Amino acid sequence: MKKVLLFSLSASLLFMGCGSSKSVSATSTTQSNTTTNSSASKSTYWQQHVDYKMEIDMDVNNYQYQGKQTLVYTNNSPDVLNKVFYHLFFNAFQPGSQMDARLQSIADPDGRMVTEVNGKKQSRISTLKPNEIGYINVTSLKQNGGIVKHTTAGTVLEVTLNKAIQPGESVTFDMVFDAQVPVQIRRSGRNNAEGVALSMTQWYPKLSEYDFEGWHAYPYIGREFHGVWGDFDLKLTIDKDYVVGGTGYLQPNPVVNGNKKTLHFKAPNVHDFTWAADPDYIHDTMQVPNGPMLNFYYKKDLPAENLEGWKKLQPKTVEMMQYFSENIGKYPYEQYSVIQGGDGGMEYAMSTLITGKRKFGSLMGVTAHELAHTWFQFLLATNEAKHEWMDEGFTSYISDQAMDVIANKNADNPSAGAYRGYDYLAKSGKEKPQSTHADRYETNMAYGIAAYNKGEVFLSQLGYVIGEDNLKKTLKQYFIDWSFKHPTPNDFIRVAEKVSGLELEWYLTDWTMTTNTIDYGVKSINGNMVTLERIGEMPMPIDLEVTYTDGSTESLYIPLQMMRGEKPTTATTIADWAWAHPTYTFEAKKAVKSVEIDAKNLMADINKENNKK
Ligand SMILES: [Zn+2]
């Protein structure tokens, strides 16, 4: 999802990234935990498949549309399915919905979703009139031609099947529905703040994902993405003056009939489909050499400086596409669209919707972030409700890396802002483990920092733990092994383990499933003897800079014993630190004047004061 300005401290969220990496060849075959190769470890992996065909007739005057949808659903699971579920996201935009209730009860609601009435904050959803709400009303549903029973429970359609779907079986669902586009409250909707007519996200009945953890028929409260991979085929009938952009490839020769046209889009191997439309879009294109065509849709009535920004953005987006393709994996589709729309910036398949009245730096930074989500959500499709840090954090990390190069920032550590955000959260008393369901944080602040900042630090700090080159290789191998799938946190850390030859389960567990903190300190220096102490519960290996009394310096590396190995380093490696010991003493080769733990600030130590003596 979009990058948020959570509070002033994380203005740095706009541009973050992390330490740079050099390349060195892999040396990962010596360790004991490299016994399984990736194809063997994936042999039990399966995922469902669905192909969508939709015919939509949009009335741009009353914002209502009629839909016919045919799904061919293939059950690749080993289980017999008696039910299926669909998401009806637009039903969230109705007074009394769960999204409305959440807005009214959370301490720090999203400012875009509330309005002040008589000095009191009120949920904007609660104020919607019948012709302003969103809805998807399913009027008919058939399974292989036979009518099936279905119940709408808020944003979820519960379907009891006539005949169970056997493992390996494909069935066809035919649905008829009518729907209304809500006044824009969050992301989707009509007439956004900048006057874009239609931001069509989460707009169609979407089959819920069934995976190794069962059904994920999440109500729509905040997070959207965990979808079934498949091919989409959309025939969209709309007023002929409207310019439409979004997911997929527009087929040639639209059919014009009176004052309407029918556009035909095809999108192979995606898990979501989005579009936006406006009669006043300018449509520019730019080809990425050996890559996709880039499309830019923005309104001609933007102020001159913004129009100029949207032009300047285009060659920069080419650079971004090249950066991510080189550093993660090649962009696999034929097009990508940057579209003015929505209410901030939000990622979708082959596209982003982003508000257009931005200073150039913001336009570029948010585009980089949303484009990076193509990899960390739309190719490496993690469950956004459960592992929000894997898409927001990884995206923030790589887009900050990219912007450091493309916008010539050349920061010491492009992720420094993320470390500051995490530090604030860790000391706020409001932190929850990153394994918390995204809808279940008590505050948006705690969600946002855990997902974006702590998620970014997870990767940046992993570079400290396993070495920057191993981190770079890990990202590329992760893409090779898991693109077009649904990787889990464990899948990611196993890739890092295989690349580095190091045991890393401790890192995943402590960082993502607990709120344990890192605090190492220098306890004493007596002549040649140095004693360090571990105050926090979270283990870490230690990089130590030593200055001797004769003025010379040396870099030392203290491996963490539970990693069962060492990162590649030019530092002098000394004895392991076995975690349970609260102190660690070593004898240096000469008299020591001073030492500093983690001089490069790559470890998220919550008390830096004691790192130096
Ligand atoms: Zn994001």
Tab-separated table of C-alpha atoms in Angstrom, residues 388-575:
chain	number	residue	atom	x	y	z
A	388	GLU	CA	2.495	-6.863	6.098
A	389	TRP	CA	6.157	-6.189	6.847
A	390	MET	CA	7.218	-8.407	3.953
A	391	ASP	CA	5.559	-6.250	1.345
A	392	GLU	CA	5.732	-2.778	2.911
A	393	GLY	CA	9.119	-3.245	4.560
A	394	PHE	CA	10.865	-4.919	1.636
A	395	THR	CA	9.343	-2.367	-0.748
A	396	SER	CA	10.517	0.512	1.432
A	397	TYR	CA	13.986	-0.981	1.599
A	398	ILE	CA	14.490	-1.478	-2.131
A	399	SER	CA	12.818	1.786	-3.167
A	400	ASP	CA	15.061	3.709	-0.772
A	401	GLN	CA	18.035	1.916	-2.282
A	402	ALA	CA	16.826	2.865	-5.749
A	403	MET	CA	16.130	6.497	-4.893
A	404	ASP	CA	19.550	6.809	-3.320
A	405	VAL	CA	20.969	6.161	-6.783
A	406	ILE	CA	18.309	7.636	-9.082
A	407	ALA	CA	17.745	10.826	-7.111
A	408	ASN	CA	21.475	11.123	-6.297
A	409	LYS	CA	20.926	11.129	-2.563
A	410	ASN	CA	24.096	9.185	-1.733
A	411	ALA	CA	23.151	8.750	1.913
A	412	ASP	CA	25.447	6.934	4.351
A	413	ASN	CA	22.519	4.642	5.003
A	414	PRO	CA	19.408	5.091	2.862
A	415	SER	CA	17.424	3.238	5.544
A	416	ALA	CA	18.443	5.581	8.370
A	417	GLY	CA	14.914	7.016	8.608
A	418	ALA	CA	13.490	3.531	9.057
A	419	TYR	CA	15.861	2.865	11.965
A	420	ARG	CA	14.675	6.103	13.601
A	421	GLY	CA	11.044	5.116	13.120
A	422	TYR	CA	11.633	1.689	14.628
A	423	ASP	CA	13.522	3.208	17.556
A	424	TYR	CA	10.557	5.468	18.285
A	425	LEU	CA	8.145	2.513	18.159
A	426	ALA	CA	10.301	0.266	20.333
A	427	LYS	CA	10.329	2.917	23.056
A	428	SER	CA	6.685	3.983	22.656
A	429	GLY	CA	5.146	1.176	24.687
A	430	LYS	CA	2.760	0.551	21.775
A	431	GLU	CA	4.756	-1.936	19.770
A	432	LYS	CA	3.197	-5.253	18.818
A	433	PRO	CA	5.034	-8.127	17.139
A	434	GLN	CA	5.102	-7.952	13.342
A	435	SER	CA	3.278	-11.259	13.259
A	436	THR	CA	0.137	-9.412	14.406
A	437	HIS	CA	-2.689	-9.496	11.833
A	438	ALA	CA	-2.616	-6.142	10.025
A	439	ASP	CA	-6.141	-5.270	11.156
A	440	ARG	CA	-5.444	-6.072	14.801
A	441	TYR	CA	-3.027	-3.360	15.877
A	442	GLU	CA	-4.393	-0.955	18.457
A	443	THR	CA	-3.139	2.054	16.524
A	444	ASN	CA	-2.420	2.824	12.898
A	445	MET	CA	0.887	4.219	14.149
A	446	ALA	CA	2.010	0.845	15.524
A	447	TYR	CA	0.877	-0.926	12.359
A	448	GLY	CA	2.568	1.574	10.085
A	449	ILE	CA	5.946	1.597	11.772
A	450	ALA	CA	5.967	-2.183	12.256
A	451	ALA	CA	5.129	-2.775	8.603
A	452	TYR	CA	7.165	-0.061	6.874
A	453	ASN	CA	10.036	0.872	9.166
A	454	LYS	CA	10.635	-2.286	11.162
A	455	GLY	CA	10.108	-4.277	7.968
A	456	GLU	CA	12.729	-2.184	6.191
A	457	VAL	CA	15.162	-2.561	9.078
A	458	PHE	CA	14.616	-6.338	8.909
A	459	LEU	CA	16.324	-6.364	5.494
A	460	SER	CA	18.877	-3.650	6.104
A	461	GLN	CA	19.956	-5.297	9.337
A	462	LEU	CA	20.006	-8.710	7.673
A	463	GLY	CA	22.745	-7.227	5.486
A	464	TYR	CA	24.702	-6.572	8.688
A	465	VAL	CA	24.072	-10.131	9.905
A	466	ILE	CA	24.910	-12.106	6.747
A	467	GLY	CA	26.901	-9.518	4.762
A	468	GLU	CA	25.690	-7.082	2.105
A	469	ASP	CA	26.631	-9.329	-0.800
A	470	ASN	CA	24.698	-12.220	0.650
A	471	LEU	CA	21.681	-9.953	1.120
A	472	LYS	CA	21.820	-8.931	-2.541
A	473	LYS	CA	22.030	-12.554	-3.611
A	474	THR	CA	19.211	-13.479	-1.253
A	475	LEU	CA	16.807	-10.989	-2.856
A	476	LYS	CA	17.572	-12.322	-6.320
A	477	GLN	CA	17.280	-15.941	-5.264
A	478	TYR	CA	14.014	-15.178	-3.446
A	479	PHE	CA	12.632	-13.837	-6.730
A	480	ILE	CA	13.824	-16.894	-8.660
A	481	ASP	CA	12.330	-19.324	-6.160
A	482	TRP	CA	9.100	-17.570	-5.210
A	483	SER	CA	7.814	-15.161	-7.876
A	484	PHE	CA	4.212	-15.871	-8.946
A	485	LYS	CA	3.718	-17.681	-5.640
A	486	HIS	CA	2.803	-16.933	-2.030
A	487	PRO	CA	6.025	-16.988	-0.009
A	488	THR	CA	5.960	-16.924	3.800
A	489	PRO	CA	8.487	-15.431	6.220
A	490	ASN	CA	10.031	-18.851	6.647
A	491	ASP	CA	10.419	-19.243	2.881
A	492	PHE	CA	12.336	-15.989	2.772
A	493	ILE	CA	14.658	-16.773	5.649
A	494	ARG	CA	15.365	-20.236	4.229
A	495	VAL	CA	16.567	-18.555	1.028
A	496	ALA	CA	18.837	-16.313	3.121
A	497	GLU	CA	20.111	-19.357	4.999
A	498	LYS	CA	20.914	-21.253	1.829
A	499	VAL	CA	22.635	-18.259	0.243
A	500	SER	CA	24.687	-17.410	3.349
A	501	GLY	CA	25.216	-20.848	4.819
A	502	LEU	CA	24.220	-19.414	8.214
A	503	GLU	CA	21.493	-20.395	10.657
A	504	LEU	CA	18.985	-17.539	10.848
A	505	GLU	CA	15.797	-18.828	12.439
A	506	TRP	CA	16.634	-16.834	15.575
A	507	TYR	CA	16.666	-13.623	13.534
A	508	LEU	CA	13.260	-14.239	11.976
A	509	THR	CA	11.717	-15.318	15.271
A	510	ASP	CA	13.020	-12.597	17.546
A	511	TRP	CA	12.588	-9.742	15.101
A	512	THR	CA	9.172	-10.584	13.678
A	513	MET	CA	7.351	-12.608	16.329
A	514	THR	CA	8.435	-10.795	19.486
A	515	THR	CA	9.150	-7.255	20.608
A	516	ASN	CA	12.536	-8.240	21.982
A	517	THR	CA	15.029	-5.446	21.546
A	518	ILE	CA	18.734	-5.270	20.757
A	519	ASP	CA	20.994	-3.607	23.278
A	520	TYR	CA	24.679	-4.379	23.467
A	521	GLY	CA	27.125	-2.254	25.425
A	522	VAL	CA	30.777	-1.832	26.315
A	523	LYS	CA	31.195	-2.688	29.984
A	524	SER	CA	34.875	-2.158	30.664
A	525	ILE	CA	38.339	-1.754	29.206
A	526	ASN	CA	41.379	-2.666	31.313
A	527	GLY	CA	44.638	-2.623	29.417
A	528	ASN	CA	44.273	-5.400	26.824
A	529	MET	CA	41.074	-6.763	28.355
A	530	VAL	CA	37.727	-5.686	26.927
A	531	THR	CA	34.338	-6.739	28.315
A	532	LEU	CA	31.083	-6.275	26.393
A	533	GLU	CA	27.602	-6.903	27.708
A	534	ARG	CA	24.281	-7.964	26.277
A	535	ILE	CA	21.400	-6.090	27.883
A	536	GLY	CA	18.558	-6.732	25.391
A	537	GLU	CA	17.090	-10.177	24.767
A	538	MET	CA	17.639	-10.239	21.025
A	539	PRO	CA	20.870	-11.900	19.910
A	540	MET	CA	23.201	-10.313	17.356
A	541	PRO	CA	26.711	-10.825	16.048
A	542	ILE	CA	28.994	-7.871	16.808
A	543	ASP	CA	31.114	-5.666	14.577
A	544	LEU	CA	33.614	-3.894	16.820
A	545	GLU	CA	35.982	-1.039	16.007
A	546	VAL	CA	39.020	-0.996	18.278
A	547	THR	CA	41.423	1.911	18.750
A	548	TYR	CA	44.677	0.973	20.488
A	549	THR	CA	46.643	3.244	22.783
A	550	ASP	CA	49.326	3.514	20.083
A	551	GLY	CA	46.759	5.173	17.814
A	552	SER	CA	46.261	2.227	15.439
A	553	THR	CA	42.808	0.784	14.759
A	554	GLU	CA	41.398	-2.636	13.962
A	555	SER	CA	37.993	-4.001	12.982
A	556	LEU	CA	36.950	-7.091	14.931
A	557	TYR	CA	34.034	-9.441	14.296
A	558	ILE	CA	32.431	-11.478	17.072
A	559	PRO	CA	30.262	-14.190	15.495
A	560	LEU	CA	27.021	-15.197	17.189
A	561	GLN	CA	27.493	-18.841	18.074
A	562	MET	CA	23.909	-19.859	17.233
A	563	MET	CA	24.491	-18.789	13.599
A	564	ARG	CA	26.967	-21.684	13.247
A	565	GLY	CA	29.198	-19.676	10.969
A	566	GLU	CA	30.502	-16.261	10.030
A	567	LYS	CA	29.575	-13.656	7.467
A	568	PRO	CA	32.214	-12.825	4.846
A	569	THR	CA	34.237	-9.963	6.354
A	570	THR	CA	37.593	-8.274	6.138
A	571	ALA	CA	37.539	-7.779	9.921
A	572	THR	CA	39.537	-9.967	12.305
A	573	THR	CA	37.230	-12.731	13.512
A	574	ILE	CA	37.566	-13.564	17.203
A	575	ALA	CA	35.744	-16.092	19.415
